[in-house]
PDB file of C-alpha atoms in Angstrom:
ATOM      1  CA  UNK A   1     -26.126  19.307 -81.441  1.00  0.00           C
ATOM      2  CA  UNK A   2     -29.200  17.775 -82.722  1.00  0.00           C
ATOM      3  CA  UNK A   3     -29.985  15.470 -79.966  1.00  0.00           C
ATOM      4  CA  UNK A   4     -29.298  18.093 -77.619  1.00  0.00           C
ATOM      5  CA  UNK A   5     -31.615  20.364 -79.406  1.00  0.00           C
ATOM      6  CA  UNK A   6     -34.507  17.840 -79.164  1.00  0.00           C
ATOM      7  CA  UNK A   7     -34.199  17.378 -75.366  1.00  0.00           C
ATOM      8  CA  UNK A   8     -34.133  20.764 -74.685  1.00  0.00           C
ATOM      9  CA  UNK A   9     -37.233  21.225 -77.026  1.00  0.00           C
ATOM     10  CA  UNK A  10     -38.954  18.035 -75.402  1.00  0.00           C
ATOM     11  CA  UNK A  11     -38.296  19.548 -71.911  1.00  0.00           C
ATOM     12  CA  UNK A  12     -39.422  23.187 -72.917  1.00  0.00           C
ATOM     13  CA  UNK A  13     -42.749  21.280 -73.999  1.00  0.00           C
ATOM     14  CA  UNK A  14     -43.088  19.214 -71.222  1.00  0.00           C
ATOM     15  CA  UNK A  15     -42.789  22.558 -69.015  1.00  0.00           C
ATOM     16  CA  UNK A  16     -45.162  24.402 -71.097  1.00  0.00           C
ATOM     17  CA  UNK A  17     -47.743  21.681 -70.373  1.00  0.00           C
ATOM     18  CA  UNK A  18     -47.100  21.267 -66.829  1.00  0.00           C
ATOM     19  CA  UNK A  19     -47.887  25.041 -66.209  1.00  0.00           C
ATOM     20  CA  UNK A  20     -50.985  24.767 -68.703  1.00  0.00           C
ATOM     21  CA  UNK A  21     -52.207  21.920 -66.488  1.00  0.00           C
ATOM     22  CA  UNK A  22     -51.674  23.999 -63.513  1.00  0.00           C
ATOM     23  CA  UNK A  23     -53.179  26.999 -64.590  1.00  0.00           C
ATOM     24  CA  UNK A  24     -56.660  24.976 -65.729  1.00  0.00           C
ATOM     25  CA  UNK A  25     -56.239  23.340 -62.156  1.00  0.00           C
ATOM     26  CA  UNK A  26     -56.081  26.524 -60.515  1.00  0.00           C
ATOM     27  CA  UNK A  27     -58.804  28.297 -62.603  1.00  0.00           C
ATOM     28  CA  UNK A  28     -61.171  25.226 -61.893  1.00  0.00           C
ATOM     29  CA  UNK A  29     -59.970  24.352 -58.304  1.00  0.00           C
ATOM     30  CA  UNK A  30     -63.578  25.281 -56.763  1.00  0.00           C
ATOM     31  CA  UNK A  31     -65.441  22.717 -58.915  1.00  0.00           C
ATOM     32  CA  UNK A  32     -62.685  20.242 -59.059  1.00  0.00           C
ATOM     33  CA  UNK A  33     -62.781  20.269 -54.556  1.00  0.00           C
ATOM     34  CA  UNK A  34     -66.903  19.925 -55.000  1.00  0.00           C
ATOM     35  CA  UNK A  35     -66.785  17.001 -57.802  1.00  0.00           C
ATOM     36  CA  UNK A  36     -63.838  14.874 -56.050  1.00  0.00           C
ATOM     37  CA  UNK A  37     -63.569  15.718 -52.500  1.00  0.00           C
ATOM     38  CA  UNK A  38     -60.503  13.838 -52.202  1.00  0.00           C
ATOM     39  CA  UNK A  39     -58.625  16.666 -54.060  1.00  0.00           C
ATOM     40  CA  UNK A  40     -59.456  19.512 -51.543  1.00  0.00           C
ATOM     41  CA  UNK A  41     -56.533  18.889 -49.241  1.00  0.00           C
ATOM     42  CA  UNK A  42     -54.012  19.091 -52.106  1.00  0.00           C
ATOM     43  CA  UNK A  43     -56.002  22.446 -53.485  1.00  0.00           C
ATOM     44  CA  UNK A  44     -55.935  23.856 -50.161  1.00  0.00           C
ATOM     45  CA  UNK A  45     -52.169  23.674 -49.605  1.00  0.00           C
ATOM     46  CA  UNK A  46     -52.065  25.416 -53.263  1.00  0.00           C
ATOM     47  CA  UNK A  47     -54.202  28.135 -52.319  1.00  0.00           C
ATOM     48  CA  UNK A  48     -52.095  28.803 -49.281  1.00  0.00           C
ATOM     49  CA  UNK A  49     -48.876  29.136 -51.447  1.00  0.00           C
ATOM     50  CA  UNK A  50     -50.759  31.074 -53.753  1.00  0.00           C
ATOM     51  CA  UNK A  51     -53.105  33.374 -51.600  1.00  0.00           C
ATOM     52  CA  UNK A  52     -56.321  32.351 -53.032  1.00  0.00           C
ATOM     53  CA  UNK A  53     -59.413  30.649 -51.410  1.00  0.00           C
ATOM     54  CA  UNK A  54     -61.283  27.285 -51.841  1.00  0.00           C
ATOM     55  CA  UNK A  55     -64.921  28.089 -51.971  1.00  0.00           C
ATOM     56  CA  UNK A  56     -67.876  26.356 -52.870  1.00  0.00           C
ATOM     57  CA  UNK A  57     -68.445  26.651 -56.774  1.00  0.00           C
ATOM     58  CA  UNK A  58     -70.818  29.040 -58.476  1.00  0.00           C
ATOM     59  CA  UNK A  59     -72.621  26.912 -60.531  1.00  0.00           C
ATOM     60  CA  UNK A  60     -75.859  28.718 -61.977  1.00  0.00           C
ATOM     61  CA  UNK A  61     -76.970  26.185 -64.111  1.00  0.00           C
ATOM     62  CA  UNK A  62     -77.814  23.908 -61.312  1.00  0.00           C
ATOM     63  CA  UNK A  63     -79.443  26.250 -59.203  1.00  0.00           C
ATOM     64  CA  UNK A  64     -83.329  26.848 -60.139  1.00  0.00           C
ATOM     65  CA  UNK A  65     -85.745  29.505 -58.361  1.00  0.00           C
ATOM     66  CA  UNK A  66     -88.360  26.820 -57.221  1.00  0.00           C
ATOM     67  CA  UNK A  67     -91.138  28.988 -55.498  1.00  0.00           C
ATOM     68  CA  UNK A  68     -91.412  32.655 -54.928  1.00  0.00           C
ATOM     69  CA  UNK A  69     -94.146  34.439 -52.485  1.00  0.00           C
ATOM     70  CA  UNK A  70     -94.192  38.064 -51.534  1.00  0.00           C
ATOM     71  CA  UNK A  71     -96.842  38.954 -48.809  1.00  0.00           C
ATOM     72  CA  UNK A  72     -97.850  42.120 -47.101  1.00  0.00           C
ATOM     73  CA  UNK A  73     -96.613  42.239 -43.556  1.00  0.00           C
ATOM     74  CA  UNK A  74     -98.579  43.895 -40.782  1.00  0.00           C
ATOM     75  CA  UNK A  75     -97.644  47.601 -41.361  1.00  0.00           C
ATOM     76  CA  UNK A  76     -98.643  48.848 -44.816  1.00  0.00           C
ATOM     77  CA  UNK A  77     -95.046  49.306 -46.280  1.00  0.00           C
ATOM     78  CA  UNK A  78     -93.373  46.218 -45.070  1.00  0.00           C
ATOM     79  CA  UNK A  79     -93.255  42.926 -47.453  1.00  0.00           C
ATOM     80  CA  UNK A  80     -92.213  39.420 -46.822  1.00  0.00           C
ATOM     81  CA  UNK A  81     -90.281  37.820 -49.684  1.00  0.00           C
ATOM     82  CA  UNK A  82     -89.847  34.367 -49.398  1.00  0.00           C
ATOM     83  CA  UNK A  83     -87.879  32.426 -51.815  1.00  0.00           C
ATOM     84  CA  UNK A  84     -86.918  28.469 -52.521  1.00  0.00           C
ATOM     85  CA  UNK A  85     -84.115  27.860 -54.194  1.00  0.00           C
ATOM     86  CA  UNK A  86     -83.119  24.182 -55.276  1.00  0.00           C
ATOM     87  CA  UNK A  87     -79.685  22.894 -56.093  1.00  0.00           C
ATOM     88  CA  UNK A  88     -80.338  19.980 -58.833  1.00  0.00           C
ATOM     89  CA  UNK A  89     -76.529  19.109 -58.603  1.00  0.00           C
ATOM     90  CA  UNK A  90     -74.565  16.515 -56.804  1.00  0.00           C
ATOM     91  CA  UNK A  91     -72.096  18.746 -55.220  1.00  0.00           C
ATOM     92  CA  UNK A  92     -72.886  21.722 -52.971  1.00  0.00           C
ATOM     93  CA  UNK A  93     -73.075  25.114 -54.842  1.00  0.00           C
ATOM     94  CA  UNK A  94     -72.601  28.884 -53.673  1.00  0.00           C
ATOM     95  CA  UNK A  95     -75.494  30.620 -52.737  1.00  0.00           C
ATOM     96  CA  UNK A  96     -76.666  33.002 -55.677  1.00  0.00           C
ATOM     97  CA  UNK A  97     -77.748  36.655 -55.326  1.00  0.00           C
ATOM     98  CA  UNK A  98     -81.278  37.513 -56.226  1.00  0.00           C
ATOM     99  CA  UNK A  99     -82.707  39.914 -58.761  1.00  0.00           C
ATOM    100  CA  UNK A 100     -86.077  41.427 -57.458  1.00  0.00           C
ATOM    101  CA  UNK A 101     -88.031  43.145 -59.695  1.00  0.00           C
ATOM    102  CA  UNK A 102     -91.439  44.956 -58.600  1.00  0.00           C
ATOM    103  CA  UNK A 103     -93.862  46.347 -61.137  1.00  0.00           C
ATOM    104  CA  UNK A 104     -97.307  48.168 -60.215  1.00  0.00           C
ATOM    105  CA  UNK A 105    -100.334  47.236 -61.967  1.00  0.00           C
ATOM    106  CA  UNK A 106     -99.960  49.463 -64.950  1.00  0.00           C
ATOM    107  CA  UNK A 107     -96.632  47.322 -65.436  1.00  0.00           C
ATOM    108  CA  UNK A 108     -94.581  50.505 -64.338  1.00  0.00           C
ATOM    109  CA  UNK A 109     -91.248  49.552 -62.639  1.00  0.00           C
ATOM    110  CA  UNK A 110     -91.536  50.291 -58.821  1.00  0.00           C
ATOM    111  CA  UNK A 111     -88.178  49.050 -57.754  1.00  0.00           C
ATOM    112  CA  UNK A 112     -85.327  46.378 -58.850  1.00  0.00           C
ATOM    113  CA  UNK A 113     -83.048  45.493 -56.090  1.00  0.00           C
ATOM    114  CA  UNK A 114     -79.951  43.212 -55.819  1.00  0.00           C
ATOM    115  CA  UNK A 115     -79.994  40.952 -52.858  1.00  0.00           C
ATOM    116  CA  UNK A 116     -76.862  39.597 -52.477  1.00  0.00           C
ATOM    117  CA  UNK A 117     -76.144  36.551 -50.078  1.00  0.00           C
ATOM    118  CA  UNK A 118     -74.291  38.341 -47.604  1.00  0.00           C
ATOM    119  CA  UNK A 119     -77.401  41.136 -47.560  1.00  0.00           C
ATOM    120  CA  UNK A 120     -79.679  38.336 -46.553  1.00  0.00           C
ATOM    121  CA  UNK A 121     -78.518  37.054 -42.972  1.00  0.00           C
ATOM    122  CA  UNK A 122     -78.420  33.671 -44.056  1.00  0.00           C
ATOM    123  CA  UNK A 123     -76.835  30.637 -41.731  1.00  0.00           C
ATOM    124  CA  UNK A 124     -75.183  29.051 -44.722  1.00  0.00           C
ATOM    125  CA  UNK A 125     -73.495  30.278 -47.738  1.00  0.00           C
ATOM    126  CA  UNK A 126     -74.311  27.275 -49.687  1.00  0.00           C
ATOM    127  CA  UNK A 127     -76.828  25.099 -51.157  1.00  0.00           C
ATOM    128  CA  UNK A 128     -76.217  21.534 -50.193  1.00  0.00           C
ATOM    129  CA  UNK A 129     -76.235  18.907 -53.137  1.00  0.00           C
ATOM    130  CA  UNK A 130     -79.890  17.858 -54.290  1.00  0.00           C
ATOM    131  CA  UNK A 131     -81.647  20.112 -51.785  1.00  0.00           C
ATOM    132  CA  UNK A 132     -83.831  23.097 -51.386  1.00  0.00           C
ATOM    133  CA  UNK A 133     -82.781  26.667 -49.217  1.00  0.00           C
ATOM    134  CA  UNK A 134     -85.545  28.845 -48.222  1.00  0.00           C
ATOM    135  CA  UNK A 135     -84.727  32.825 -48.128  1.00  0.00           C
ATOM    136  CA  UNK A 136     -86.878  35.131 -46.371  1.00  0.00           C
ATOM    137  CA  UNK A 137     -86.145  38.943 -46.336  1.00  0.00           C
ATOM    138  CA  UNK A 138     -88.404  41.749 -45.476  1.00  0.00           C
ATOM    139  CA  UNK A 139     -88.469  44.532 -47.395  1.00  0.00           C
ATOM    140  CA  UNK A 140     -89.840  48.265 -46.676  1.00  0.00           C
ATOM    141  CA  UNK A 141     -91.448  50.079 -49.957  1.00  0.00           C
ATOM    142  CA  UNK A 142     -93.541  52.852 -50.051  1.00  0.00           C
ATOM    143  CA  UNK A 143     -97.430  52.401 -50.352  1.00  0.00           C
ATOM    144  CA  UNK A 144     -97.997  51.202 -54.198  1.00  0.00           C
ATOM    145  CA  UNK A 145     -99.830  48.210 -55.606  1.00  0.00           C
ATOM    146  CA  UNK A 146     -97.194  45.612 -55.909  1.00  0.00           C
ATOM    147  CA  UNK A 147     -99.416  43.507 -58.512  1.00  0.00           C
ATOM    148  CA  UNK A 148     -96.149  41.509 -60.379  1.00  0.00           C
ATOM    149  CA  UNK A 149     -92.917  40.542 -59.019  1.00  0.00           C
ATOM    150  CA  UNK A 150     -89.943  38.241 -60.552  1.00  0.00           C
ATOM    151  CA  UNK A 151     -87.019  36.936 -58.845  1.00  0.00           C
ATOM    152  CA  UNK A 152     -84.094  35.725 -60.857  1.00  0.00           C
ATOM    153  CA  UNK A 153     -80.843  34.108 -59.413  1.00  0.00           C
ATOM    154  CA  UNK A 154     -77.565  34.765 -60.612  1.00  0.00           C
ATOM    155  CA  UNK A 155     -73.863  34.913 -59.549  1.00  0.00           C
ATOM    156  CA  UNK A 156     -72.462  38.632 -59.817  1.00  0.00           C
TER     157      UNK A 156
END
């Protein structure tokens, strides 16, 4: 009975290790496909079976807000926000959301907005490897003196 129990235990351990590897592969499927494109066809088939999606990875450590400008438009309550985002990684990443904070000259908060990629009417939902993406959006604000603004990139 001893060898039979050993075989059952070894088989059980092997199955558990295989299940763990499958869970890790499923969880990191986006970054795996981005870093090793040859795995994408297998991961696509995997997602067809499990009804999941293969997307550009959300890797905020590689996204840098390179420059920001806020200029007044032709009317007094219209502003053009221009943001240049840079992807410093060797693979494409998903376009992040932007956290915009506008303040008056006394430091009082005017508004804080979350601008999601789908709100920005972008041509692409990714930032290509080692490249920049320019985001422009027209904002409408009540007539106030905006002297300070910040923009941060993040993934919701």
